[in-house]
Amino acid sequence: MIRAGNFLELLNSKGQNPFIGVPCSFIKPLINYAIKSEKLEYLPVNNEGEAVAVATGAYLAGKRPVVMMQNSGLGNCVSPLTSLNYVYRIPILMIITLRGETGIKDEPQHELMGKITVDMLDIMKVKNDFFPDKEENIEKGIDAALDTMEKSGLPYSFIMRKDSVEKVETAKNEGKRLYRGKLIPCAKRGDLRLRRAGAIEIITGLLGMQTMVVSTTGKISRELFAMHDLPNQMYIVGSMGCASSIGLGLAMYQPGKRVAVLDGDGAALMRLESWVSIGHFAPSNYIHFLLDNEAYESTGGQQTLSGSVNFPEIAIACGFASAVTVYEREELEKEIKRACASPGPHIVHVKVKSGAASDLGRPNLSPVQVKERFMDFVRGNKG
């Protein structure tokens, strides 16, 4: 058994921070210590996949985050770990508890995951080892993990067994005042809806080239790339629904730069939990553009359920500073300028027509090239 502070402080001294995750009783001492520490930062999120996506955004912003979770939540991470972190070579250090370990009495819901946790990590190309349970093994274990990530560019996981860390008293939760933002009325003029590509052109034109743009998977990223391929644009392939969480991590750790997320209705509905985190942490430099055509257009135009959803009401309930639905060019231009001129987070919900160019191409840069170019832009190396 080790002391939480010895492990976490050494990690921090080697550049690892913030700590992002979802609690488990096994990992409670680390979380409690991180919450109490003045040096460390702990971000609670709503599920484990979101934790990986927020950590990815923090990594793009120049941080070296650590994700902490229970192995029962590993299934929530399959999409970002396999179609985001693996594809873009984004190394995230993880600490995953081993509930349901064979021979250890535990709750029945952990039985199967306890048997397959290591196999799942191996299949997803996540190198792993058991969490150090002796003080003399801490630095050796950490150095091995960081060295492996440096060489592979891939996530690494410590697997934590029960009673690996000495108890740390539960930290006091500080309540957050519920902030209700401004719901902005906008006249409905559905016959004047823009096509999605036209809306993207207006948005990026008014935001300017200093804004960091994260675009969701599918035709939104493809249309953005076809329009103008620029280093301030991070095209997300796969990991559907994670663009907003990536944008959150980026905005929190690059507070001096504006972050815009170009999202689709299907993607937003897949991971609405990110809106809760965005509203809670409330990065003032974050603008979310939701391009809503009520369809999964990239897969053939199947209907989404967005037609029955009031996205601005959800955003305001989650703590966004403002939310509005727009239908035509003049309204969109006005709301972009307003959002850029006032502290966020903001959501601009744009109802758009379906349809895309028949010869619409795909980015001809590899995901790793996109990531490296984008991180150069974030660091100020514009080439």
Coordinates of C-alpha atoms in Angstrom, one line a residue:
M1 CA 0.0 0.0 0.0
I2 CA 1.3 3.5 -0.9
R3 CA 0.4 7.0 0.1
A4 CA -1.6 9.0 -2.4
G5 CA 0.5 12.1 -2.1
N6 CA 3.7 10.3 -3.0
F7 CA 2.3 9.0 -6.2
L8 CA 0.4 12.1 -7.3
E9 CA 3.1 14.6 -6.4
L10 CA 5.6 12.7 -8.3
L11 CA 3.3 12.5 -11.3
N12 CA 2.8 16.3 -11.1
S13 CA 6.6 16.9 -10.9
K14 CA 6.9 15.0 -14.2
G15 CA 4.4 17.3 -15.8
Q16 CA 1.2 15.2 -15.4
N17 CA -1.9 17.4 -14.6
P18 CA -4.9 17.9 -14.5
F19 CA -6.6 14.8 -13.2
I20 CA -10.0 14.0 -14.9
G21 CA -12.4 11.3 -14.0
V22 CA -15.3 9.5 -12.5
P23 CA -15.0 8.1 -8.9
C24 CA -14.6 4.5 -7.7
S25 CA -14.1 3.5 -4.1
F26 CA -10.8 1.9 -5.0
I27 CA -9.5 5.2 -6.4
K28 CA -11.1 7.5 -3.9
P29 CA -7.8 8.3 -2.0
L30 CA -6.2 9.7 -5.2
I31 CA -9.3 11.7 -6.1
N32 CA -9.6 13.1 -2.5
Y33 CA -6.0 14.0 -2.4
A34 CA -6.1 15.8 -5.8
I35 CA -9.2 17.7 -4.7
K36 CA -7.5 18.9 -1.5
S37 CA -4.1 19.7 -3.1
E38 CA -3.3 23.3 -4.1
K39 CA -0.9 22.0 -6.8
L40 CA -3.2 19.5 -8.5
E41 CA -6.4 20.0 -10.4
Y42 CA -9.2 17.5 -10.4
L43 CA -12.1 17.8 -12.9
P44 CA -15.1 15.6 -12.3
V45 CA -17.1 14.7 -15.4
N46 CA -20.2 12.6 -16.2
N47 CA -18.8 9.5 -17.8
E48 CA -15.5 7.8 -18.6
G49 CA -15.7 8.4 -22.4
E50 CA -16.2 12.1 -21.7
A51 CA -13.2 12.1 -19.4
V52 CA -11.0 10.7 -22.2
A53 CA -12.3 13.3 -24.7
V54 CA -11.9 16.3 -22.3
A55 CA -8.3 15.0 -21.5
T56 CA -7.7 14.9 -25.3
G57 CA -8.7 18.5 -25.6
A58 CA -6.4 19.4 -22.6
Y59 CA -3.6 17.5 -24.4
L60 CA -4.1 19.5 -27.5
A61 CA -3.9 22.6 -25.4
G62 CA -0.4 21.6 -24.1
K63 CA -1.3 19.8 -20.9
R64 CA -0.5 16.2 -19.9
P65 CA -3.7 15.0 -18.2
V66 CA -4.4 11.8 -16.2
V67 CA -7.8 10.0 -16.5
M68 CA -9.1 8.1 -13.5
M69 CA -12.0 5.6 -13.6
Q70 CA -13.5 2.3 -12.6
N71 CA -13.1 -0.6 -15.0
S72 CA -16.9 -0.9 -15.3
G73 CA -16.7 2.4 -17.2
L74 CA -14.1 1.2 -19.7
G75 CA -16.9 0.4 -22.2
N76 CA -17.7 4.1 -22.3
C77 CA -14.2 4.7 -23.5
V78 CA -14.0 2.3 -26.4
S79 CA -15.0 4.8 -29.1
P80 CA -12.6 7.7 -28.1
L81 CA -9.7 5.3 -27.3
T82 CA -10.0 3.4 -30.6
S83 CA -11.2 6.1 -33.0
L84 CA -9.6 9.2 -31.5
N85 CA -6.6 8.6 -29.3
Y86 CA -5.3 5.7 -31.4
V87 CA -5.9 7.4 -34.7
Y88 CA -4.4 10.7 -33.8
R89 CA -1.7 9.2 -31.6
I90 CA -2.7 11.2 -28.5
P91 CA -1.2 9.6 -25.3
I92 CA -3.3 9.8 -22.2
L93 CA -2.2 8.3 -18.9
M94 CA -5.1 6.4 -17.2
I95 CA -5.6 4.8 -13.9
I96 CA -8.3 2.1 -14.0
T97 CA -9.5 0.2 -11.0
L98 CA -9.8 -3.6 -11.1
R99 CA -13.3 -4.3 -9.7
G100 CA -14.3 -7.9 -9.9
E101 CA -10.8 -9.3 -9.7
T102 CA -10.8 -13.1 -9.7
G103 CA -10.6 -14.4 -6.1
I104 CA -11.7 -11.0 -4.6
K105 CA -15.2 -10.7 -3.3
D106 CA -17.1 -7.9 -5.1
E107 CA -20.5 -6.9 -6.4
P108 CA -22.0 -9.2 -9.1
Q109 CA -22.0 -6.4 -11.8
H110 CA -18.2 -6.4 -11.7
E111 CA -17.6 -10.1 -12.3
L112 CA -17.3 -10.2 -16.1
M113 CA -15.4 -6.9 -16.4
G114 CA -13.0 -8.0 -13.8
K115 CA -12.1 -11.0 -16.0
I116 CA -11.7 -9.1 -19.3
T117 CA -10.3 -5.7 -18.3
V118 CA -6.7 -6.5 -19.2
D119 CA -7.8 -8.2 -22.4
M120 CA -9.9 -5.2 -23.4
L121 CA -6.9 -2.9 -22.9
D122 CA -4.6 -5.1 -24.9
I123 CA -7.1 -5.4 -27.8
M124 CA -7.4 -1.6 -27.9
K125 CA -3.5 -1.3 -28.0
V126 CA -3.4 0.4 -24.6
K127 CA -0.2 -0.8 -22.9
N128 CA -0.8 -1.5 -19.2
D129 CA 0.6 -2.7 -15.9
F130 CA -0.5 -3.0 -12.4
F131 CA -0.6 0.1 -10.2
P132 CA 2.5 0.3 -7.9
D133 CA 1.4 -0.9 -4.4
K134 CA 4.8 -0.3 -2.8
E135 CA 6.5 3.0 -2.3
E136 CA 9.8 1.8 -3.8
N137 CA 8.1 1.0 -7.0
I138 CA 6.3 4.3 -7.6
E139 CA 8.9 6.1 -9.6
K140 CA 9.9 3.1 -11.6
G141 CA 6.3 2.5 -12.6
I142 CA 5.6 6.1 -13.5
D143 CA 8.8 6.4 -15.6
A144 CA 8.0 3.2 -17.4
A145 CA 4.5 4.5 -18.2
L146 CA 5.6 7.9 -19.4
D147 CA 8.4 6.4 -21.5
T148 CA 6.0 4.0 -23.1
M149 CA 3.6 6.8 -24.1
E150 CA 6.5 8.9 -25.4
K151 CA 7.6 6.1 -27.7
S152 CA 4.2 4.9 -28.8
G153 CA 2.1 8.1 -28.8
L154 CA -0.7 5.9 -27.4
P155 CA -2.5 5.9 -24.0
Y156 CA -1.2 3.8 -21.1
S157 CA -3.1 2.5 -18.2
F158 CA -2.2 1.6 -14.6
I159 CA -4.6 -1.1 -13.3
M160 CA -5.3 -0.5 -9.7
R161 CA -6.2 -3.4 -7.3
K162 CA -8.2 -3.0 -4.1
D163 CA -6.4 -1.4 -1.2
S164 CA -3.4 -0.1 -3.2
V165 CA -3.5 3.3 -1.6
E166 CA -3.9 4.5 2.0
K167 CA -7.1 6.2 2.9
V168 CA -7.5 9.9 2.4
E169 CA -10.5 11.6 4.0
T170 CA -13.3 12.7 1.7
A171 CA -12.8 16.2 0.4
K172 CA -15.6 18.7 1.0
N173 CA -17.7 19.3 -2.0
E174 CA -18.1 23.0 -2.8
G175 CA -21.5 23.8 -4.4
K176 CA -21.7 25.8 -7.5
R177 CA -24.3 28.6 -7.8
L178 CA -26.8 27.7 -10.6
Y179 CA -26.3 30.2 -13.3
R180 CA -29.1 30.7 -15.7
G181 CA -28.0 32.4 -18.9
K182 CA -29.9 34.3 -21.5
L183 CA -32.3 32.5 -23.9
I184 CA -32.4 34.7 -26.9
P185 CA -35.6 34.7 -29.0
C186 CA -35.3 34.5 -32.7
A187 CA -37.9 34.6 -35.4
K188 CA -38.5 31.4 -37.3
R189 CA -38.1 31.7 -41.0
G190 CA -37.6 28.1 -42.2
D191 CA -37.9 28.8 -45.9
L192 CA -34.6 30.9 -45.7
R193 CA -32.5 28.2 -44.1
L194 CA -28.9 28.0 -45.3
R195 CA -27.2 24.8 -46.5
R196 CA -24.7 23.5 -44.0
A197 CA -21.7 24.4 -46.1
G198 CA -23.0 28.0 -46.4
A199 CA -23.4 28.3 -42.6
I200 CA -19.9 26.9 -42.1
E201 CA -18.5 29.5 -44.5
I202 CA -20.2 32.4 -42.6
I203 CA -19.2 31.1 -39.2
T204 CA -15.5 30.6 -40.0
G205 CA -15.3 33.8 -42.0
L206 CA -16.6 35.9 -39.0
L207 CA -14.6 34.0 -36.4
G208 CA -11.3 34.6 -38.2
M209 CA -8.1 32.6 -38.4
Q210 CA -7.1 33.1 -34.7
T211 CA -10.0 31.0 -33.5
M212 CA -9.3 27.4 -32.7
V213 CA -12.0 25.3 -34.5
V214 CA -12.9 21.8 -33.6
S215 CA -15.2 20.1 -36.2
T216 CA -17.2 16.9 -35.6
T217 CA -16.8 13.8 -37.6
G218 CA -18.6 13.4 -41.0
K219 CA -19.6 15.9 -43.6
I220 CA -19.1 18.9 -41.3
S221 CA -15.3 18.3 -41.2
R222 CA -15.3 17.3 -44.8
E223 CA -17.0 20.6 -45.9
L224 CA -14.8 22.7 -43.7
F225 CA -11.7 21.1 -45.2
A226 CA -13.0 21.5 -48.7
M227 CA -13.7 25.2 -48.1
H228 CA -10.3 26.1 -46.7
D229 CA -7.8 23.9 -45.0
L230 CA -6.2 25.9 -42.3
P231 CA -3.9 25.1 -39.3
N232 CA -6.4 26.4 -36.8
Q233 CA -8.8 23.7 -37.7
M234 CA -8.9 20.3 -35.9
Y235 CA -10.9 17.8 -38.0
I236 CA -12.3 15.0 -35.8
V237 CA -12.8 11.7 -37.4
G238 CA -14.6 9.0 -35.5
S239 CA -15.3 9.4 -31.8
M240 CA -18.8 10.7 -32.7
G241 CA -20.1 13.2 -30.1
C242 CA -16.7 13.9 -28.6
A243 CA -16.0 17.2 -30.4
S244 CA -17.7 19.3 -27.7
S245 CA -15.7 17.7 -24.9
I246 CA -12.5 18.1 -26.8
G247 CA -13.4 21.7 -27.3
L248 CA -14.0 22.1 -23.5
G249 CA -10.6 20.7 -22.6
L250 CA -9.0 23.0 -25.2
A251 CA -10.9 26.1 -24.0
M252 CA -10.1 25.5 -20.3
Y253 CA -6.4 25.2 -20.9
Q254 CA -6.0 27.9 -23.6
P255 CA -8.2 30.6 -22.0
G256 CA -6.6 33.4 -24.0
K257 CA -7.9 32.0 -27.3
R258 CA -11.4 31.6 -28.6
V259 CA -12.6 28.0 -29.2
A260 CA -15.4 27.2 -31.6
V261 CA -16.9 23.7 -32.0
L262 CA -18.8 22.9 -35.2
D263 CA -21.2 20.1 -34.2
G264 CA -24.0 18.2 -35.8
D265 CA -27.4 17.3 -34.3
G266 CA -26.8 13.5 -34.3
A267 CA -23.4 14.0 -32.7
A268 CA -24.7 16.3 -30.0
L269 CA -27.5 14.0 -29.1
M270 CA -25.0 11.1 -28.7
R271 CA -23.1 12.8 -25.9
L272 CA -25.3 15.6 -24.4
E273 CA -23.5 15.0 -21.1
S274 CA -20.8 17.3 -22.3
W275 CA -23.1 20.2 -22.2
V276 CA -23.5 19.7 -18.4
S277 CA -19.7 20.0 -18.0
I278 CA -19.4 22.9 -20.4
G279 CA -22.0 24.8 -18.4
H280 CA -20.4 23.8 -15.1
F281 CA -16.9 24.8 -15.9
A282 CA -18.2 27.7 -18.0
P283 CA -15.1 28.6 -20.2
S284 CA -15.8 32.2 -21.4
N285 CA -13.9 31.6 -24.7
Y286 CA -16.2 28.7 -25.8
I287 CA -18.8 28.9 -28.6
H288 CA -20.7 25.9 -29.8
F289 CA -22.3 26.0 -33.2
L290 CA -24.9 23.2 -33.6
L291 CA -25.6 22.7 -37.3
D292 CA -29.0 20.9 -37.3
N293 CA -30.5 19.3 -40.4
E294 CA -32.4 16.6 -38.4
A295 CA -30.5 13.9 -40.2
Y296 CA -27.5 11.6 -40.1
E297 CA -26.5 12.8 -43.5
S298 CA -23.1 11.1 -43.6
T299 CA -24.7 7.7 -43.4
G300 CA -27.5 8.3 -45.9
G301 CA -29.8 10.9 -44.4
Q302 CA -31.6 8.8 -41.8
Q303 CA -33.7 10.9 -39.4
T304 CA -32.3 12.0 -36.0
L305 CA -34.5 12.8 -33.1
S306 CA -33.5 16.5 -33.0
G307 CA -36.8 17.7 -34.4
S308 CA -38.4 17.2 -31.0
V309 CA -35.5 18.7 -29.0
N310 CA -35.3 22.3 -27.7
F311 CA -31.5 22.6 -27.7
P312 CA -31.3 26.2 -26.4
E313 CA -33.5 25.3 -23.4
I314 CA -31.2 22.4 -22.6
A315 CA -28.1 24.6 -22.9
I316 CA -29.5 27.3 -20.6
A317 CA -30.5 24.6 -18.1
C318 CA -26.9 23.3 -18.1
G319 CA -25.4 26.8 -17.4
F320 CA -24.5 28.2 -20.8
A321 CA -24.3 32.0 -20.8
S322 CA -26.6 32.3 -23.8
A323 CA -28.4 30.1 -26.3
V324 CA -30.3 30.9 -29.5
T325 CA -31.7 29.2 -32.6
V326 CA -31.2 30.9 -36.0
Y327 CA -32.7 30.1 -39.4
E328 CA -31.2 32.4 -41.9
R329 CA -28.0 34.4 -42.8
E330 CA -28.7 37.7 -41.2
E331 CA -29.6 36.2 -37.9
L332 CA -26.6 33.9 -38.0
E333 CA -24.2 36.8 -38.7
K334 CA -25.7 38.8 -35.9
E335 CA -25.5 36.0 -33.3
I336 CA -21.9 35.2 -34.2
K337 CA -20.8 38.8 -33.6
R338 CA -22.8 38.9 -30.3
A339 CA -21.2 35.6 -29.1
C340 CA -17.7 36.8 -30.0
A341 CA -18.3 40.1 -28.1
S342 CA -19.5 38.6 -24.8
P343 CA -18.2 36.0 -22.3
G344 CA -19.4 32.5 -23.0
P345 CA -20.0 29.7 -23.1
H346 CA -22.6 30.3 -25.9
I347 CA -24.5 28.0 -28.1
V348 CA -25.8 29.0 -31.6
H349 CA -28.2 26.4 -32.9
V350 CA -28.4 26.7 -36.7
K351 CA -31.2 25.0 -38.5
V352 CA -29.8 24.1 -41.9
K353 CA -31.0 22.3 -45.0
S354 CA -29.8 18.8 -45.8
G355 CA -27.5 18.2 -48.8
A356 CA -23.9 18.3 -49.7
A357 CA -21.8 18.5 -52.9
S358 CA -21.8 15.2 -54.8
D359 CA -18.0 15.4 -55.2
L360 CA -17.3 16.3 -51.6
G361 CA -13.8 15.0 -50.7
R362 CA -12.1 14.1 -47.5
P363 CA -9.1 15.6 -45.8
N364 CA -5.9 14.5 -47.6
L365 CA -3.8 15.0 -44.4
S366 CA -3.5 12.1 -42.0
P367 CA -5.1 12.5 -38.6
V368 CA -1.6 12.7 -37.0
Q369 CA -0.6 15.5 -39.4
V370 CA -3.8 17.3 -38.6
K371 CA -3.1 17.0 -34.9
E372 CA 0.6 18.1 -35.1
R373 CA -0.2 21.1 -37.3
F374 CA -3.0 22.1 -35.0
M375 CA -0.8 21.8 -31.9
D376 CA 1.8 24.0 -33.7
F377 CA -0.9 26.6 -34.2
V378 CA -1.9 26.4 -30.5
R379 CA 1.7 26.9 -29.4
G380 CA 2.0 29.8 -31.7
N381 CA 4.2 28.1 -34.3
K382 CA 2.3 29.0 -37.5
G383 CA 5.1 28.0 -39.8

